[in-house]
Amino acid sequence: MIKKKVWDCIDQNSDMLKKMARDIWENPEVSLEEEYASKLQAKVLEEAGLKVVLGLKDLPTALIAEYGEGKPIIGILGEYDALESLSQDSVPERKVRVQGGHGHGCGHNLLGTGGVGAAIAIKEAIERGELQGTIRYYGCPAEEELIGKLFMLRDGYFDHCDALLYWHPSSNNMPWRVPCLAATSVVFSFKGLTAHAPQAHIGRSALDAVELMNVGANYLREHLPREVMFHYSILGNGIAPNTVPDRCQSWYMMRAPKRVQLDEAFPRLVDVAKGAAMMTGTTLESVEVLGGGNEVIVNQTIADLFVKNMNELGGPSFTEADYKFAKELTDQFTPEQKLRGAKAFQIPAEYHDQILLDAVVPKTDADVFPVSGDADLSWVFPFGAVYCATWPIGVFTHTWQATACTGSDIGFHGMLFASKTLAGACCELMTDENLMNKVKDEFKETSKNLEYKINIGADAVPKKVKLT
Ligand SMILES: [Zn+2]
């Protein structure tokens, strides 16, 4: 059986994959700085015999690895960026690994490595002549800032793909059946006039403009559809209070279930910023959209395929040690905390008393996933995504608890399960023409009334927001 051999290949590579995931975990790099991770993955993929291009237009830490020829072309999406200030050791209690360091609190060290494992296993099967078509692994940087895949899409790197497959670490084993939130990441920059604070009447404060903009935005909330949300942070002007700051920025992330809702809300937020500039005698120097994503369109045929493969695998293989680690970690939660965490990943009530989910959940009853990504590519290509459990029920993403798990065996075992799920789905898409056609037909149907418009300019370049 072709699939069995593909899964065996992932098992044979499991030590290498665990080491890669741990290496990336030990060397966490934030968005657009993923030099170590991208080089490591490029090296391993090249040594495995795939043709690798490291460094794509405007994205030096993006990569594509390819093997095979002809159709179908299946792309597997990987990520490897970490999060600021989430350093944590791989132990079930709070222990900072590097003071002030970054951490893999979203598990992208596993996400990318799981994809690498699947791509190598499929390559081997193509080389043996058991599968026909082309496998591509996409190393996509800067997901956390909603940048990488958006720019890669704009620049045509996904062109000709017949399907794109993706997984994300989670506490659940469940395909994405519903869209996640559309999002826009945008920086408002104000310019004022500096002055010595005792003579502040001469100056015009850009910080005042930012503060008034944020106040205005908070009043705006009430008059937007309830589902539209935004969060902001003030980017430091880096000067002491005895100087009137002439520069200050506010970084906003807006989210809503549908892009069209953001399209309506966004100009009103810009008006608030303009008003703040008028009030303070400053200038709204720029409104710069850094990245974002539309609500994701998920392909139900691929979702079914993920469920089938997860069931054939019998769920992730966690060990006694994993359960012990998970229990020690989640014993620190109150029952309410654990319940909130379970609901965040849409874990059905029947599993809420479990510690670590090894069952497969075929679908959710929710209308939307309360997360966002940079997956506009789902508007252009058939896209399937799946959650695989890499941390216990109750753990949220972007927390020290998630970082602890993504550097430990729980994370590695979930990652191998994910890798096999992706590879199994890929096998079937490459061997069953009817299935591939069903995926494409569904995509044609779901996308026929959508007009895709990218939210970044043709000349835009990926930008790192400086938090300090
Ligand atoms: Zn993530």
GROMACS .gro file of C-alpha atoms and ligand atoms in nm:
model
  469
    1MET     CA    1   0.000   0.000   0.000
    2ILE     CA    2   0.147   0.332  -0.113
    3LYS     CA    3   0.017   0.529   0.182
    4LYS     CA    4   0.152   0.283   0.435
    5LYS     CA    5   0.501   0.321   0.287
    6VAL     CA    6   0.465   0.701   0.296
    7TRP     CA    7   0.371   0.687   0.665
    8ASP     CA    8   0.660   0.445   0.732
    9CYS     CA    9   0.894   0.699   0.574
   10ILE     CA   10   0.774   0.963   0.823
   11ASP     CA   11   0.833   0.717   1.107
   12GLN     CA   12   1.184   0.646   0.976
   13ASN     CA   13   1.252   1.020   0.966
   14SER     CA   14   1.093   1.089   1.303
   15ASP     CA   15   1.420   1.146   1.492
   16MET     CA   16   1.539   1.389   1.225
   17LEU     CA   17   1.204   1.570   1.230
   18LYS     CA   18   1.195   1.593   1.609
   19LYS     CA   19   1.547   1.731   1.606
   20MET     CA   20   1.453   1.992   1.344
   21ALA     CA   21   1.146   2.097   1.544
   22ARG     CA   22   1.351   2.120   1.863
   23ASP     CA   23   1.634   2.312   1.690
   24ILE     CA   24   1.389   2.570   1.557
   25TRP     CA   25   1.224   2.583   1.901
   26GLU     CA   26   1.562   2.647   2.065
   27ASN     CA   27   1.640   2.922   1.815
   28PRO     CA   28   1.313   3.116   1.804
   29GLU     CA   29   1.300   3.393   1.544
   30VAL     CA   30   1.017   3.640   1.503
   31SER     CA   31   0.846   3.735   1.177
   32LEU     CA   32   1.079   3.818   0.885
   33GLU     CA   33   1.385   3.718   1.089
   34GLU     CA   34   1.356   3.340   1.042
   35GLU     CA   35   1.707   3.293   0.907
   36TYR     CA   36   1.804   2.988   1.114
   37ALA     CA   37   1.477   2.803   1.053
   38SER     CA   38   1.458   2.869   0.679
   39LYS     CA   39   1.823   2.772   0.623
   40LEU     CA   40   1.784   2.455   0.829
   41GLN     CA   41   1.473   2.346   0.640
   42ALA     CA   42   1.625   2.434   0.303
   43LYS     CA   43   1.934   2.225   0.386
   44VAL     CA   44   1.735   1.921   0.496
   45LEU     CA   45   1.500   1.938   0.197
   46GLU     CA   46   1.790   1.976  -0.044
   47GLU     CA   47   1.975   1.682   0.111
   48ALA     CA   48   1.654   1.480   0.075
   49GLY     CA   49   1.664   1.545  -0.301
   50LEU     CA   50   1.409   1.823  -0.350
   51LYS     CA   51   1.490   2.126  -0.563
   52VAL     CA   52   1.507   2.417  -0.323
   53VAL     CA   53   1.488   2.792  -0.371
   54LEU     CA   54   1.563   2.982  -0.051
   55GLY     CA   55   1.476   3.350  -0.061
   56LEU     CA   56   1.180   3.471  -0.267
   57LYS     CA   57   1.103   3.823  -0.388
   58ASP     CA   58   1.110   4.062  -0.089
   59LEU     CA   59   1.116   3.762   0.148
   60PRO     CA   60   1.468   3.630   0.213
   61THR     CA   61   1.341   3.376   0.466
   62ALA     CA   62   1.077   3.221   0.239
   63LEU     CA   63   1.149   2.898   0.054
   64ILE     CA   64   1.004   2.659  -0.198
   65ALA     CA   65   1.113   2.296  -0.228
   66GLU     CA   66   0.982   2.093  -0.518
   67TYR     CA   67   0.999   1.741  -0.657
   68GLY     CA   68   0.831   1.560  -0.942
   69GLU     CA   69   0.669   1.678  -1.259
   70GLY     CA   70   0.328   1.734  -1.405
   71LYS     CA   71  -0.012   1.736  -1.244
   72PRO     CA   72  -0.145   1.739  -0.988
   73ILE     CA   73   0.069   1.997  -0.812
   74ILE     CA   74   0.011   1.974  -0.438
   75GLY     CA   75   0.151   2.243  -0.210
   76ILE     CA   76   0.213   2.190   0.160
   77LEU     CA   77   0.234   2.512   0.359
   78GLY     CA   78   0.482   2.553   0.644
   79GLU     CA   79   0.560   2.833   0.887
   80TYR     CA   80   0.841   2.886   1.138
   81ASP     CA   81   0.811   3.226   1.304
   82ALA     CA   82   0.805   3.265   1.683
   83LEU     CA   83   0.650   3.521   1.916
   84GLU     CA   84   0.807   3.803   2.114
   85SER     CA   85   0.875   3.750   2.484
   86LEU     CA   86   0.731   3.400   2.508
   87SER     CA   87   1.048   3.227   2.613
   88GLN     CA   88   0.974   2.920   2.821
   89ASP     CA   89   1.151   2.594   2.898
   90SER     CA   90   0.995   2.262   2.796
   91VAL     CA   91   0.873   2.193   3.150
   92PRO     CA   92   0.516   2.198   3.287
   93GLU     CA   93   0.569   2.499   3.511
   94ARG     CA   94   0.655   2.861   3.436
   95LYS     CA   95   1.029   2.875   3.374
   96VAL     CA   96   1.173   3.133   3.138
   97ARG     CA   97   1.443   2.982   2.917
   98VAL     CA   98   1.604   3.308   2.803
   99GLN     CA   99   1.515   3.629   2.985
  100GLY     CA  100   1.327   3.854   2.741
  101GLY     CA  101   1.367   3.590   2.467
  102HIS     CA  102   1.118   3.479   2.207
  103GLY     CA  103   0.921   3.156   2.211
  104HIS     CA  104   0.722   2.920   1.991
  105GLY     CA  105   0.389   2.985   2.160
  106CYS     CA  106   0.201   2.913   1.837
  107GLY     CA  107   0.396   2.597   1.755
  108HIS     CA  108   0.520   2.707   1.415
  109ASN     CA  109   0.840   2.508   1.479
  110LEU     CA  110   0.613   2.202   1.457
  111LEU     CA  111   0.396   2.340   1.179
  112GLY     CA  112   0.681   2.384   0.934
  113THR     CA  113   0.863   2.067   1.032
  114GLY     CA  114   0.549   1.854   0.998
  115GLY     CA  115   0.513   1.988   0.644
  116VAL     CA  116   0.877   1.910   0.566
  117GLY     CA  117   0.824   1.550   0.685
  118ALA     CA  118   0.521   1.508   0.459
  119ALA     CA  119   0.693   1.662   0.157
  120ILE     CA  120   0.998   1.435   0.189
  121ALA     CA  121   0.780   1.124   0.226
  122ILE     CA  122   0.579   1.216  -0.085
  123LYS     CA  123   0.899   1.287  -0.277
  124GLU     CA  124   1.025   0.938  -0.195
  125ALA     CA  125   0.701   0.784  -0.324
  126ILE     CA  126   0.723   0.986  -0.649
  127GLU     CA  127   1.084   0.874  -0.688
  128ARG     CA  128   0.977   0.510  -0.644
  129GLY     CA  129   0.724   0.565  -0.921
  130GLU     CA  130   0.432   0.503  -0.688
  131LEU     CA  131   0.289   0.855  -0.710
  132GLN     CA  132   0.261   1.086  -1.010
  133GLY     CA  133   0.262   1.463  -0.993
  134THR     CA  134   0.454   1.740  -0.820
  135ILE     CA  135   0.499   1.803  -0.450
  136ARG     CA  136   0.591   2.149  -0.326
  137TYR     CA  137   0.677   2.257   0.026
  138TYR     CA  138   0.630   2.628   0.092
  139GLY     CA  139   0.826   2.776   0.381
  140CYS     CA  140   0.612   3.081   0.459
  141PRO     CA  141   0.763   3.344   0.689
  142ALA     CA  142   0.595   3.606   0.907
  143GLU     CA  143   0.256   3.444   0.960
  144GLU     CA  144   0.221   3.610   1.298
  145GLU     CA  145   0.223   3.949   1.131
  146LEU     CA  146  -0.005   3.832   0.848
  147ILE     CA  147   0.260   3.896   0.584
  148GLY     CA  148   0.432   3.594   0.427
  149LYS     CA  149   0.168   3.410   0.226
  150LEU     CA  150   0.004   3.733   0.117
  151PHE     CA  151   0.322   3.858  -0.053
  152MET     CA  152   0.398   3.511  -0.192
  153LEU     CA  153   0.049   3.503  -0.342
  154ARG     CA  154   0.088   3.851  -0.490
  155ASP     CA  155   0.414   3.745  -0.651
  156GLY     CA  156   0.271   3.431  -0.807
  157TYR     CA  157   0.458   3.163  -0.612
  158PHE     CA  158   0.149   2.946  -0.565
  159ASP     CA  159   0.056   2.958  -0.933
  160HIS     CA  160  -0.059   2.632  -1.091
  161CYS     CA  161  -0.116   2.456  -0.758
  162ASP     CA  162  -0.414   2.220  -0.766
  163ALA     CA  163  -0.452   2.211  -0.388
  164LEU     CA  164  -0.280   2.363  -0.086
  165LEU     CA  165  -0.265   2.169   0.240
  166TYR     CA  166  -0.202   2.316   0.584
  167TRP     CA  167  -0.210   2.214   0.947
  168HIS     CA  168  -0.185   2.408   1.271
  169PRO     CA  169  -0.092   2.301   1.625
  170SER     CA  170  -0.387   2.288   1.862
  171SER     CA  171  -0.548   2.090   2.142
  172ASN     CA  172  -0.794   1.943   1.891
  173ASN     CA  173  -0.774   1.696   1.601
  174MET     CA  174  -1.022   1.850   1.364
  175PRO     CA  175  -1.031   1.983   1.010
  176TRP     CA  176  -1.124   2.343   0.946
  177ARG     CA  177  -1.481   2.343   0.822
  178VAL     CA  178  -1.568   2.709   0.877
  179PRO     CA  179  -1.389   3.031   0.789
  180CYS     CA  180  -1.159   3.212   1.028
  181LEU     CA  181  -1.167   3.588   1.067
  182ALA     CA  182  -1.059   3.837   0.804
  183ALA     CA  183  -0.790   4.070   0.937
  184THR     CA  184  -0.595   4.381   0.849
  185SER     CA  185  -0.269   4.487   1.009
  186VAL     CA  186  -0.211   4.861   0.971
  187VAL     CA  187   0.016   5.127   1.117
  188PHE     CA  188  -0.094   5.492   1.155
  189SER     CA  189   0.202   5.730   1.172
  190PHE     CA  190   0.168   6.082   1.310
  191LYS     CA  191   0.418   6.365   1.276
  192GLY     CA  192   0.422   6.661   1.512
  193LEU     CA  193   0.670   6.924   1.619
  194THR     CA  194   0.921   6.859   1.891
  195ALA     CA  195   0.985   7.104   2.174
  196HIS     CA  196   1.125   7.116   2.525
  197ALA     CA  197   0.834   7.016   2.750
  198PRO     CA  198   0.828   7.340   2.956
  199GLN     CA  199   0.768   7.518   2.625
  200ALA     CA  200   0.515   7.265   2.503
  201HIS     CA  201   0.297   7.540   2.357
  202ILE     CA  202   0.547   7.558   2.072
  203GLY     CA  203   0.535   7.184   2.003
  204ARG     CA  204   0.271   6.954   1.859
  205SER     CA  205   0.260   6.608   2.013
  206ALA     CA  206   0.234   6.301   1.791
  207LEU     CA  207   0.176   6.096   2.105
  208ASP     CA  208  -0.132   6.308   2.182
  209ALA     CA  209  -0.259   6.228   1.834
  210VAL     CA  210  -0.213   5.856   1.890
  211GLU     CA  211  -0.387   5.871   2.226
  212LEU     CA  212  -0.680   6.067   2.086
  213MET     CA  213  -0.704   5.836   1.790
  214ASN     CA  214  -0.729   5.538   2.024
  215VAL     CA  215  -0.996   5.713   2.232
  216GLY     CA  216  -1.190   5.793   1.916
  217ALA     CA  217  -1.155   5.437   1.794
  218ASN     CA  218  -1.297   5.308   2.119
  219TYR     CA  219  -1.603   5.531   2.070
  220LEU     CA  220  -1.628   5.406   1.714
  221ARG     CA  221  -1.665   5.046   1.831
  222GLU     CA  222  -2.025   5.097   1.939
  223HIS     CA  223  -2.121   5.209   1.591
  224LEU     CA  224  -1.968   4.923   1.400
  225PRO     CA  225  -2.124   4.579   1.352
  226ARG     CA  226  -2.069   4.384   1.672
  227GLU     CA  227  -1.845   4.129   1.503
  228VAL     CA  228  -1.589   4.390   1.398
  229MET     CA  229  -1.309   4.409   1.649
  230PHE     CA  230  -0.975   4.579   1.670
  231HIS     CA  231  -0.677   4.579   1.899
  232TYR     CA  232  -0.392   4.826   1.903
  233SER     CA  233  -0.056   4.900   2.053
  234ILE     CA  234   0.139   5.224   2.067
  235LEU     CA  235   0.478   5.199   1.904
  236GLY     CA  236   0.726   5.374   2.132
  237ASN     CA  237   0.849   5.718   2.045
  238GLY     CA  238   1.159   5.642   2.250
  239ILE     CA  239   1.194   5.974   2.427
  240ALA     CA  240   1.156   6.097   2.785
  241PRO     CA  241   0.852   6.297   2.900
  242ASN     CA  242   1.048   6.623   2.908
  243THR     CA  243   1.036   6.641   2.527
  244VAL     CA  244   0.725   6.686   2.314
  245PRO     CA  245   0.733   6.379   2.087
  246ASP     CA  246   0.719   6.464   1.719
  247ARG     CA  247   0.678   6.103   1.607
  248CYS     CA  248   0.444   5.833   1.723
  249GLN     CA  249   0.259   5.541   1.567
  250SER     CA  250  -0.039   5.328   1.649
  251TRP     CA  251  -0.043   4.969   1.522
  252TYR     CA  252  -0.391   4.829   1.468
  253MET     CA  253  -0.515   4.484   1.388
  254MET     CA  254  -0.877   4.482   1.277
  255ARG     CA  255  -1.078   4.162   1.247
  256ALA     CA  256  -1.423   4.062   1.130
  257PRO     CA  257  -1.588   3.747   0.999
  258LYS     CA  258  -1.593   3.891   0.647
  259ARG     CA  259  -1.355   4.107   0.444
  260VAL     CA  260  -1.647   4.317   0.328
  261GLN     CA  261  -1.711   4.422   0.691
  262LEU     CA  262  -1.351   4.538   0.723
  263ASP     CA  263  -1.376   4.723   0.395
  264GLU     CA  264  -1.664   4.923   0.545
  265ALA     CA  265  -1.508   4.976   0.888
  266PHE     CA  266  -1.156   5.064   0.779
  267PRO     CA  267  -1.226   5.407   0.621
  268ARG     CA  268  -1.406   5.509   0.940
  269LEU     CA  269  -1.100   5.425   1.147
  270VAL     CA  270  -0.891   5.630   0.905
  271ASP     CA  271  -1.133   5.922   0.959
  272VAL     CA  272  -1.078   5.890   1.334
  273ALA     CA  273  -0.703   5.912   1.275
  274LYS     CA  274  -0.748   6.220   1.056
  275GLY     CA  275  -0.963   6.379   1.327
  276ALA     CA  276  -0.696   6.310   1.589
  277ALA     CA  277  -0.437   6.479   1.369
  278MET     CA  278  -0.661   6.785   1.327
  279MET     CA  279  -0.724   6.807   1.700
  280THR     CA  280  -0.357   6.802   1.782
  281GLY     CA  281  -0.219   7.008   1.496
  282THR     CA  282  -0.016   6.713   1.380
  283THR     CA  283  -0.005   6.537   1.045
  284LEU     CA  284  -0.126   6.189   0.972
  285GLU     CA  285   0.182   6.106   0.775
  286SER     CA  286   0.092   5.758   0.658
  287VAL     CA  287  -0.161   5.479   0.687
  288GLU     CA  288   0.031   5.171   0.597
  289VAL     CA  289  -0.135   4.833   0.554
  290LEU     CA  290   0.133   4.580   0.648
  291GLY     CA  291  -0.058   4.262   0.582
  292GLY     CA  292  -0.375   4.076   0.653
  293GLY     CA  293  -0.597   3.803   0.532
  294ASN     CA  294  -0.945   3.748   0.404
  295GLU     CA  295  -1.174   3.501   0.574
  296VAL     CA  296  -1.050   3.159   0.474
  297ILE     CA  297  -1.250   2.950   0.231
  298VAL     CA  298  -1.209   2.590   0.334
  299ASN     CA  299  -1.257   2.298   0.101
  300GLN     CA  300  -1.491   2.043   0.259
  301THR     CA  301  -1.369   1.764   0.032
  302ILE     CA  302  -1.016   1.811   0.166
  303ALA     CA  303  -1.158   1.837   0.519
  304ASP     CA  304  -1.326   1.498   0.470
  305LEU     CA  305  -0.997   1.361   0.342
  306PHE     CA  306  -0.815   1.482   0.655
  307VAL     CA  307  -1.076   1.314   0.877
  308LYS     CA  308  -1.045   0.990   0.682
  309ASN     CA  309  -0.667   0.991   0.720
  310MET     CA  310  -0.675   1.088   1.088
  311ASN     CA  311  -0.916   0.801   1.151
  312GLU     CA  312  -0.700   0.556   0.959
  313LEU     CA  313  -0.406   0.664   1.173
  314GLY     CA  314  -0.618   0.620   1.486
  315GLY     CA  315  -0.538   0.965   1.629
  316PRO     CA  316  -0.206   1.092   1.762
  317SER     CA  317   0.014   0.854   1.960
  318PHE     CA  318   0.075   1.011   2.299
  319THR     CA  319   0.279   0.830   2.564
  320GLU     CA  320   0.231   0.794   2.939
  321ALA     CA  321   0.500   1.059   2.983
  322ASP     CA  322   0.299   1.297   2.759
  323TYR     CA  323  -0.014   1.247   2.970
  324LYS     CA  324   0.187   1.305   3.289
  325PHE     CA  325   0.333   1.628   3.148
  326ALA     CA  326  -0.013   1.738   3.030
  327LYS     CA  327  -0.170   1.668   3.369
  328GLU     CA  328   0.096   1.860   3.559
  329LEU     CA  329   0.045   2.153   3.325
  330THR     CA  330  -0.334   2.161   3.327
  331ASP     CA  331  -0.365   2.093   3.702
  332GLN     CA  332  -0.257   2.458   3.734
  333PHE     CA  333  -0.575   2.574   3.553
  334THR     CA  334  -0.903   2.643   3.727
  335PRO     CA  335  -1.194   2.443   3.579
  336GLU     CA  336  -1.321   2.766   3.419
  337GLN     CA  337  -0.983   2.833   3.254
  338LYS     CA  338  -0.971   2.481   3.117
  339LEU     CA  339  -1.325   2.510   2.982
  340ARG     CA  340  -1.246   2.840   2.809
  341GLY     CA  341  -0.941   2.681   2.648
  342ALA     CA  342  -1.143   2.380   2.534
  343LYS     CA  343  -1.408   2.602   2.380
  344ALA     CA  344  -1.145   2.818   2.208
  345PHE     CA  345  -1.047   2.514   2.002
  346GLN     CA  346  -1.407   2.397   1.962
  347ILE     CA  347  -1.352   2.072   2.145
  348PRO     CA  348  -1.689   1.896   2.185
  349ALA     CA  349  -1.829   1.878   2.540
  350GLU     CA  350  -1.791   1.499   2.551
  351TYR     CA  351  -1.411   1.543   2.563
  352HIS     CA  352  -1.392   1.832   2.809
  353ASP     CA  353  -1.287   1.609   3.099
  354GLN     CA  354  -0.995   1.464   2.903
  355ILE     CA  355  -0.643   1.595   2.942
  356LEU     CA  356  -0.494   1.533   2.602
  357LEU     CA  357  -0.716   1.465   2.303
  358ASP     CA  358  -0.634   1.154   2.101
  359ALA     CA  359  -0.979   1.128   1.939
  360VAL     CA  360  -1.065   1.268   1.597
  361VAL     CA  361  -1.334   1.537   1.581
  362PRO     CA  362  -1.489   1.542   1.233
  363LYS     CA  363  -1.655   1.882   1.249
  364THR     CA  364  -1.749   2.183   1.457
  365ASP     CA  365  -2.091   2.334   1.515
  366ALA     CA  366  -1.947   2.686   1.522
  367ASP     CA  367  -1.989   2.933   1.234
  368VAL     CA  368  -1.639   3.076   1.252
  369PHE     CA  369  -1.293   3.012   1.396
  370PRO     CA  370  -1.192   3.306   1.615
  371VAL     CA  371  -0.843   3.328   1.462
  372SER     CA  372  -0.693   3.498   1.157
  373GLY     CA  373  -0.423   3.412   0.910
  374ASP     CA  374  -0.260   3.534   0.591
  375ALA     CA  375  -0.435   3.271   0.382
  376ASP     CA  376  -0.590   3.475   0.102
  377LEU     CA  377  -0.461   3.196  -0.116
  378SER     CA  378  -0.775   3.006  -0.016
  379TRP     CA  379  -0.968   3.248  -0.244
  380VAL     CA  380  -0.750   3.153  -0.537
  381PHE     CA  381  -0.670   2.781  -0.487
  382PRO     CA  382  -0.847   2.487  -0.320
  383PHE     CA  383  -0.727   2.499   0.041
  384GLY     CA  384  -0.761   2.248   0.322
  385ALA     CA  385  -0.653   2.293   0.682
  386VAL     CA  386  -0.652   2.074   0.990
  387TYR     CA  387  -0.580   2.112   1.358
  388CYS     CA  388  -0.373   1.842   1.526
  389ALA     CA  389  -0.328   1.816   1.902
  390THR     CA  390   0.013   1.927   2.020
  391TRP     CA  391  -0.084   2.052   2.366
  392PRO     CA  392  -0.343   1.961   2.631
  393ILE     CA  393  -0.705   2.069   2.637
  394GLY     CA  394  -0.728   2.407   2.808
  395VAL     CA  395  -0.403   2.551   2.669
  396PHE     CA  396  -0.436   2.860   2.450
  397THR     CA  397  -0.205   2.961   2.167
  398HIS     CA  398   0.041   3.244   2.234
  399THR     CA  399   0.103   3.137   2.595
  400TRP     CA  400   0.401   3.001   2.787
  401GLN     CA  401   0.211   2.674   2.825
  402ALA     CA  402   0.196   2.637   2.447
  403THR     CA  403   0.569   2.715   2.420
  404ALA     CA  404   0.643   2.448   2.683
  405CYS     CA  405   0.452   2.184   2.484
  406THR     CA  406   0.585   2.273   2.140
  407GLY     CA  407   0.939   2.202   2.259
  408SER     CA  408   0.842   1.871   2.424
  409ASP     CA  409   0.737   1.522   2.318
  410ILE     CA  410   0.366   1.612   2.327
  411GLY     CA  411   0.430   1.861   2.049
  412PHE     CA  412   0.657   1.625   1.855
  413HIS     CA  413   0.405   1.339   1.870
  414GLY     CA  414   0.124   1.568   1.752
  415MET     CA  415   0.351   1.695   1.474
  416LEU     CA  416   0.424   1.343   1.343
  417PHE     CA  417   0.050   1.273   1.339
  418ALA     CA  418  -0.005   1.595   1.145
  419SER     CA  419   0.276   1.510   0.903
  420LYS     CA  420   0.116   1.172   0.829
  421THR     CA  421  -0.229   1.329   0.793
  422LEU     CA  422  -0.097   1.575   0.532
  423ALA     CA  423   0.101   1.307   0.351
  424GLY     CA  424  -0.194   1.064   0.352
  425ALA     CA  425  -0.422   1.329   0.204
  426CYS     CA  426  -0.159   1.413  -0.056
  427CYS     CA  427  -0.129   1.045  -0.155
  428GLU     CA  428  -0.500   1.019  -0.221
  429LEU     CA  429  -0.510   1.343  -0.419
  430MET     CA  430  -0.226   1.213  -0.636
  431THR     CA  431  -0.379   0.872  -0.697
  432ASP     CA  432  -0.753   0.943  -0.720
  433GLU     CA  433  -0.838   1.165  -1.013
  434ASN     CA  434  -1.207   1.174  -0.923
  435LEU     CA  435  -1.122   1.303  -0.578
  436MET     CA  436  -0.896   1.573  -0.720
  437ASN     CA  437  -1.175   1.676  -0.957
  438LYS     CA  438  -1.422   1.686  -0.669
  439VAL     CA  439  -1.188   1.922  -0.481
  440LYS     CA  440  -1.164   2.147  -0.786
  441ASP     CA  441  -1.539   2.139  -0.858
  442GLU     CA  442  -1.615   2.236  -0.500
  443PHE     CA  443  -1.369   2.523  -0.523
  444LYS     CA  444  -1.525   2.646  -0.846
  445GLU     CA  445  -1.866   2.644  -0.682
  446THR     CA  446  -1.764   2.818  -0.356
  447SER     CA  447  -1.554   3.083  -0.528
  448LYS     CA  448  -1.775   3.163  -0.826
  449ASN     CA  449  -1.925   3.479  -0.675
  450LEU     CA  450  -1.607   3.602  -0.508
  451GLU     CA  451  -1.401   3.875  -0.655
  452TYR     CA  452  -1.056   3.857  -0.509
  453LYS     CA  453  -0.869   4.179  -0.457
  454ILE     CA  454  -0.535   4.180  -0.276
  455ASN     CA  455  -0.505   4.427   0.010
  456ILE     CA  456  -0.142   4.519  -0.045
  457GLY     CA  457  -0.001   4.727  -0.326
  458ALA     CA  458   0.206   4.591  -0.614
  459ASP     CA  459   0.511   4.777  -0.481
  460ALA     CA  460   0.454   4.713  -0.110
  461VAL     CA  461   0.744   4.546   0.071
  462PRO     CA  462   0.715   4.337   0.388
  463LYS     CA  463   0.787   4.550   0.693
  464LYS     CA  464   0.877   4.459   1.045
  465VAL     CA  465   0.703   4.663   1.310
  466LYS     CA  466   0.945   4.781   1.574
  467LEU     CA  467   0.778   4.747   1.910
  468THR     CA  468   1.020   4.971   2.096
  469ZN      ZN  469  -0.004   3.008   1.449
   0.00000   0.00000   0.00000
